[in-house]
Coordinates of C-alpha atoms and ligand atoms in Angstrom, one line a residue:
X935 CA 19.2 -10.5 -24.7
X936 CA 19.9 -9.7 -21.0
X937 CA 16.6 -8.2 -20.1
X938 CA 17.8 -6.4 -17.0
X939 CA 20.5 -4.6 -19.0
X940 CA 18.0 -3.8 -21.8
X941 CA 15.6 -2.3 -19.2
X942 CA 18.3 -0.2 -17.7
X943 CA 19.3 1.0 -21.1
X944 CA 15.8 1.9 -22.2
X945 CA 15.1 3.6 -18.8
X946 CA 18.2 5.8 -19.3
X947 CA 17.6 6.5 -22.9
X948 CA 13.9 7.5 -22.4
X949 CA 14.5 9.1 -19.0
X950 CA 11.9 7.0 -17.2
X951 CA 11.6 6.9 -13.4
X952 CA 10.7 3.3 -12.4
X953 CA 9.0 2.9 -9.0
X954 CA 8.3 -0.5 -7.5
X955 CA 6.1 -1.4 -4.5
X956 CA 7.9 -3.5 -1.8
X957 CA 5.5 -6.4 -2.6
X958 CA 7.1 -6.8 -6.0
X959 CA 9.7 -9.6 -6.5
X960 CA 13.4 -9.0 -6.0
X961 CA 14.3 -8.8 -9.7
X962 CA 11.8 -5.9 -10.1
X963 CA 13.1 -4.0 -7.1
X964 CA 16.6 -4.3 -8.6
X965 CA 15.7 -2.3 -11.7
X966 CA 13.7 0.3 -9.9
X967 CA 14.8 3.9 -9.0
X968 CA 12.7 3.9 -5.9
X969 CA 11.1 1.1 -3.8
X970 CA 8.8 1.2 -0.8
X971 CA 5.2 2.0 0.2
X972 CA 2.8 3.3 -2.5
X973 CA 2.4 6.9 -1.3
X974 CA 6.1 7.4 -0.6
X975 CA 6.9 6.1 -4.1
X976 CA 4.5 8.6 -5.7
X977 CA 6.0 11.5 -3.7
X978 CA 9.6 10.5 -4.7
X979 CA 8.7 10.1 -8.4
X980 CA 7.0 13.5 -8.4
X981 CA 10.2 15.1 -7.2
X982 CA 12.3 13.7 -10.1
X983 CA 12.9 15.5 -13.4
X984 CA 11.8 12.5 -15.4
X985 CA 8.7 13.2 -17.5
X986 CA 7.6 9.6 -17.4
X987 CA 6.9 7.4 -14.4
X988 CA 6.6 3.6 -14.7
X989 CA 4.8 1.9 -11.8
X990 CA 5.5 -1.7 -10.9
X991 CA 2.6 -2.3 -8.6
X992 CA -1.2 -2.2 -8.9
X993 CA -3.5 0.3 -10.5
X994 CA -4.5 2.5 -7.6
X995 CA -0.8 3.1 -7.0
X996 CA -0.3 4.3 -10.6
X997 CA -3.3 6.5 -10.2
X998 CA -1.8 8.1 -7.0
X999 CA 1.4 8.7 -9.0
X1000 CA -0.7 10.5 -11.7
X1001 CA -2.6 12.6 -9.1
X1002 CA 0.7 13.8 -7.6
X1003 CA 2.4 14.3 -11.1
X1004 CA -0.5 15.4 -13.4
X1005 CA 2.0 16.7 -16.0
X1006 CA 3.9 13.5 -16.3
X1007 CA 3.1 10.4 -18.3
X1008 CA 2.3 7.6 -15.8
X1009 CA 2.4 4.0 -17.1
X1010 CA 1.5 0.8 -15.2
X1011 CA 3.7 -2.1 -16.3
X1012 CA 0.9 -4.7 -16.2
X1013 CA -2.5 -3.3 -17.0
X1014 CA -4.2 -6.4 -15.3
X1015 CA -2.7 -5.6 -11.9
X1016 CA -5.5 -4.3 -9.7
X1017 CA -6.2 -4.3 -6.0
X1018 CA -9.5 -5.9 -5.1
X1019 CA -9.8 -3.7 -2.0
X1020 CA -9.4 -0.5 -4.0
X1021 CA -12.5 -1.4 -6.0
X1022 CA -14.7 -2.7 -3.2
X1023 CA -16.9 0.4 -2.9
X1024 CA -18.4 2.6 -5.6
X1025 CA -18.9 6.4 -5.5
X1026 CA -22.6 5.7 -5.1
X1027 CA -21.9 3.6 -2.0
X1028 CA -20.0 6.5 -0.5
X1029 CA -22.8 9.0 -1.3
X1030 CA -25.3 6.6 0.4
X1031 CA -23.1 6.5 3.5
X1032 CA -22.9 10.3 3.5
X1033 CA -26.7 10.6 3.3
X1034 CA -27.1 8.1 6.2
X1035 CA -24.5 9.8 8.4
X1036 CA -24.9 13.6 7.9
X1037 CA -22.0 15.6 9.3
X1038 CA -19.6 12.7 9.1
X1039 CA -16.4 13.1 7.1
X1040 CA -15.3 10.3 4.8
X1041 CA -11.8 9.1 5.3
X1042 CA -10.3 6.7 2.8
X1043 CA -7.3 4.5 2.9
X1044 CA -4.8 5.3 0.1
X1045 CA -5.7 1.9 -1.3
X1046 CA -8.7 3.3 -3.2
X1047 CA -9.2 4.2 -6.8
X1048 CA -8.8 7.9 -7.9
X1049 CA -12.5 7.9 -8.7
X1050 CA -13.4 6.9 -5.1
X1051 CA -11.1 9.6 -3.6
X1052 CA -13.1 12.3 -5.4
X1053 CA -16.0 11.8 -3.0
X1054 CA -13.9 11.4 0.1
X1055 CA -12.7 14.2 2.4
X1056 CA -9.4 12.9 3.5
X1057 CA -7.0 10.1 2.7
X1058 CA -4.6 8.2 5.0
X1059 CA -1.9 5.6 4.7
X1060 CA -1.5 2.7 7.0
X1061 CA 1.5 4.4 8.7
X1062 CA -0.1 7.8 9.0
X1063 CA -3.8 6.9 9.7
X1064 CA -3.8 7.2 13.5
X1065 CA -1.8 10.5 13.5
X1066 CA -3.8 12.1 10.6
X1067 CA -7.3 11.1 11.9
X1068 CA -6.2 12.0 15.5
X1069 CA -5.4 15.5 14.2
X1070 CA -8.5 15.8 12.1
X1071 CA -11.0 18.5 13.2
X1072 CA -14.1 16.4 12.6
X1073 CA -14.6 13.7 15.3
X1074 CA -17.2 11.9 13.3
X1075 CA -15.6 9.8 10.6
X1076 CA -16.7 7.1 8.1
X1077 CA -13.6 5.1 7.3
X1078 CA -13.5 3.2 4.0
X1079 CA -12.8 0.6 2.7
X1080 CA -10.7 -1.5 5.1
X1081 CA -12.6 -2.7 8.1
X1082 CA -9.5 -4.1 9.7
X1083 CA -7.3 -1.1 9.4
X1084 CA -10.4 1.0 10.4
X1085 CA -10.9 -1.1 13.6
X1086 CA -7.2 -0.7 14.5
X1087 CA -7.6 3.1 14.1
X1088 CA -10.8 3.1 16.1
X1089 CA -9.1 1.3 19.0
X1090 CA -6.2 3.9 19.0
X1091 CA -8.6 6.9 18.8
X1092 CA -11.4 6.1 21.3
X1093 CA -12.5 9.7 21.3
X1094 CA -13.5 9.7 17.7
X1095 CA -16.8 8.3 16.4
X1096 CA -15.6 6.0 13.6
X1097 CA -18.1 4.1 11.3
X1098 CA -16.6 1.1 9.5
X1099 CA -17.7 -0.6 6.3
X1100 CA -17.1 -4.2 5.2
X1101 CA -14.1 -3.9 2.9
X1102 CA -10.8 -5.7 3.4
X1103 CA -7.6 -6.8 1.8
X1104 CA -8.5 -10.4 0.8
X1105 CA -4.8 -11.4 1.3
X1106 CA -4.2 -10.1 4.8
X1107 CA -7.8 -10.7 6.0
X1108 CA -7.5 -14.4 5.2
X1109 CA -4.9 -15.0 8.0
X1110 CA -6.6 -16.6 11.0
X1111 CA -6.0 -16.3 14.8
X1112 CA -5.2 -20.1 14.8
X1113 CA -2.3 -19.4 12.4
X1114 CA -1.0 -16.6 14.7
X1115 CA -1.1 -18.9 17.7
X1116 CA 0.5 -21.8 15.8
X1117 CA 3.3 -19.5 14.4
X1118 CA 4.1 -18.1 17.9
X1119 CA 4.2 -21.7 19.2
X1120 CA 6.4 -22.9 16.3
X1121 CA 8.9 -20.0 16.6
X1122 CA 9.0 -19.2 20.4
X1123 CA 10.5 -15.8 21.3
X1124 CA 10.3 -14.5 17.7
X1125 CA 8.5 -11.1 17.5
X1126 CA 5.4 -11.3 15.4
X1127 CA 5.2 -8.3 13.0
X1128 CA 1.8 -7.7 11.5
X1129 CA 0.2 -5.3 9.0
X1130 CA -3.0 -3.6 10.3
X1131 CA -4.9 -5.0 7.3
X1132 CA -5.0 -8.3 9.3
X1133 CA -8.1 -9.1 11.4
X1134 CA -8.2 -7.9 15.0
X1135 CA -8.0 -11.5 16.3
X1136 CA -4.5 -11.7 14.6
X1137 CA -3.4 -8.2 15.6
X1138 CA -3.9 -9.0 19.3
X1139 CA -1.1 -11.6 19.1
X1140 CA 1.3 -9.1 17.4
X1141 CA 4.4 -7.8 19.0
X1142 CA 4.5 -5.0 16.5
X1143 CA 1.8 -3.6 14.2
X1144 CA 2.8 -1.4 11.3
X1145 CA 2.9 -0.6 7.6
X1146 CA 5.2 -2.5 5.3
X1147 CA 8.0 0.1 5.7
X1148 CA 7.5 0.2 9.4
X1149 CA 7.8 -3.6 9.6
X1150 CA 11.0 -3.6 7.6
X1151 CA 12.5 -0.8 9.7
X1152 CA 11.5 -2.7 12.9
X1153 CA 13.3 -5.9 11.7
X1154 CA 16.4 -3.9 10.7
X1155 CA 16.7 -2.0 14.0
X1156 CA 15.6 -4.8 16.4
X1157 CA 18.0 -6.8 18.5
X1158 CA 16.1 -10.0 17.8
X1159 CA 17.6 -12.4 15.3
X1160 CA 14.4 -14.0 14.1
X1161 CA 10.9 -12.7 13.2
X1162 CA 7.5 -13.9 12.1
X1163 CA 6.3 -11.8 9.2
X1164 CA 2.6 -11.0 9.1
X1165 CA 2.4 -9.3 5.7
X1166 CA 3.0 -10.1 2.1
X1167 CA 5.6 -12.8 1.3
X1168 CA 7.9 -10.5 -0.6
X1169 CA 8.7 -8.5 2.6
X1170 CA 10.0 -11.6 4.2
X1171 CA 12.1 -12.4 1.1
X1172 CA 13.5 -8.9 0.8
X1173 CA 14.4 -8.8 4.5
X1174 CA 16.0 -12.3 4.4
X1175 CA 18.2 -11.1 1.5
X1176 CA 19.1 -7.8 3.2
X1177 CA 19.7 -9.4 6.6
X1178 CA 21.1 -12.9 6.0
X1179 CA 22.3 -13.1 9.6
X1180 CA 18.6 -12.9 10.8
X1181 CA 15.8 -15.4 10.1
X1182 CA 12.4 -14.5 8.8
X1183 CA 9.4 -16.9 9.0
X1184 CA 6.0 -16.4 7.4
X1185 CA 2.9 -16.1 9.6
X1186 CA 1.0 -17.8 6.8
X1187 CA 2.0 -19.2 3.5
X1188 CA -1.2 -17.7 2.1
X1189 CA 0.1 -14.1 2.4
X1190 CA 0.8 -13.8 -1.3
X1191 CA -0.9 -11.1 -3.3
X1192 CA -1.7 -12.5 -6.8
X1193 CA -2.0 -9.0 -8.3
X1194 CA 1.4 -7.9 -7.0
X1195 CA 2.9 -11.0 -8.7
X1196 CA 1.5 -10.1 -12.2
X1197 CA 4.5 -7.8 -13.0
X1198 CA 7.5 -9.6 -14.5
X1199 CA 10.6 -8.1 -16.0
X1200 CA 9.1 -8.7 -19.5
X1201 CA 6.2 -6.4 -18.6
X1202 CA 8.6 -3.7 -17.6
X1203 CA 10.6 -4.1 -20.8
X1204 CA 7.5 -4.0 -22.9
X1205 CA 6.2 -0.9 -21.1
X1206 CA 9.5 0.9 -21.7
X1207 CA 9.3 -0.3 -25.3
X1208 CA 6.0 1.4 -25.9
X1209 CA 3.6 -1.0 -24.1
X1210 CA 2.1 -0.9 -20.7
X1211 CA -1.0 1.1 -20.0
X1212 CA -0.9 4.9 -19.6
X1213 CA -3.0 6.1 -16.7
X1214 CA -5.4 8.8 -18.0
X1215 CA -7.5 10.8 -15.4
X1216 CA -9.6 13.7 -16.3
X1217 CA -8.8 17.1 -14.8
X1218 CA -11.8 17.1 -12.4
X1219 CA -10.8 13.7 -11.0
X1220 CA -7.2 14.8 -10.5
X1221 CA -8.3 18.0 -8.7
X1222 CA -10.8 16.4 -6.4
X1223 CA -8.6 13.3 -5.6
X1224 CA -5.6 15.7 -5.0
X1225 CA -7.8 17.7 -2.5
X1226 CA -8.4 14.5 -0.6
X1227 CA -4.7 13.6 -0.5
X1228 CA -3.7 17.2 0.4
X1229 CA -5.8 17.0 3.5
X1230 CA -3.6 14.2 4.6
X1231 CA -0.5 16.3 3.9
X1232 CA -2.0 19.2 5.8
X1233 CA -2.4 17.1 8.9
X1234 CA 0.7 15.0 8.6
Ligands
SF4_168 S1 -1.9 -7.0 -0.7 FE1 -4.1 -6.5 -0.4 S2 -4.3 -4.3 -0.4 FE2 -2.2 -4.8 -1.2 S3 -2.6 -4.8 -3.5 FE3 -2.8 -7.0 -2.8 S4 -5.1 -7.1 -2.4 FE4 -4.6 -4.9 -2.5

C-alpha cells in the first residue's frame, strides 16, 4: 500500500481538510491542504466547505480549530500530541492572579488550552502580540503563560504594565546564550533568526526575531545566502528543501519538539480511517474561548 496515495484518496472521498503545523515533518506537509502557524491554519480550515478538519499538530491547535469551526468535526491525528506550555497553568492559577492584580486584563498566548482561554480576556499569536496588546485599551496586563514571549512584548511596549508568569516552551527556552554566541562564531555573517519563545539572553544576539512564518518569510526574501535558525528543526529542513541554493544551520541541535514529531503518516491514515481523537468542547467553553480569540481579531 502506498500510504500517501491512500491518505489522499480517503481525504478526497471523505471530504476532510487536513491542516499541518510547520513543525511537522515534510511527509506530513506534503499531504496537507494547508500548512503554517497554528492560528492561520484554523482560520483557513474554517473557510473551507469540508465538514471535517484533521489536525496534524498538537492538541491546543486542534482545540483552536474547533473553537473557530464549532459545527465541524475536528480530529487530531495523534491523541498523545500535547504542548507542555499549553498546560502549564490551570484556570485556578489564572483566577488567583486576577485576585492578586485587580483591574488587570489577562492576555494569553494562543498556545493555551481552550479551557484556559475561557478565563482570559484576550489572546495573541507570536506574530500579532505586540500589535494587539499595543492597541489594547487596558494598559495593565497579566501575560500568560510564556515568560519569554511576554518579556519580548514588555520590552516592545514600555508604556504597558505587563506582569509575567513562569511558563515557557521547554524546547525554545532550553537554548542558551553560549549556543547563540558559538553559532554566530561558527557561521560568521549569517543572520540569526530567532523565535521569541527563546530566552532574552538568546534574543539579544538575534538579527531577526519573529514567528515561524515570519522567520520563513525573512529567509525567502533576504539577500543573504545562509542563515542560523533559532526555532524548531523542521523549519530549517523545510527552508533547505524550498531554497536549495541557500544554507540553513541550526542554532541548537536540541531545538526539536518531541510532541510535534509524534504524528506520522500512519496516524493520519488511521485518523482518516475512523481513528484519531475527535475534539469535543462544550458550548460554554467554545463561547468563552471564542470571545477571547475575537478580542484579538477586533484589535488586529
Ligand atoms: S515547540 Fe514548544 S510551544 Fe511549540 S508545541 Fe512544542 S513545546 Fe509547545
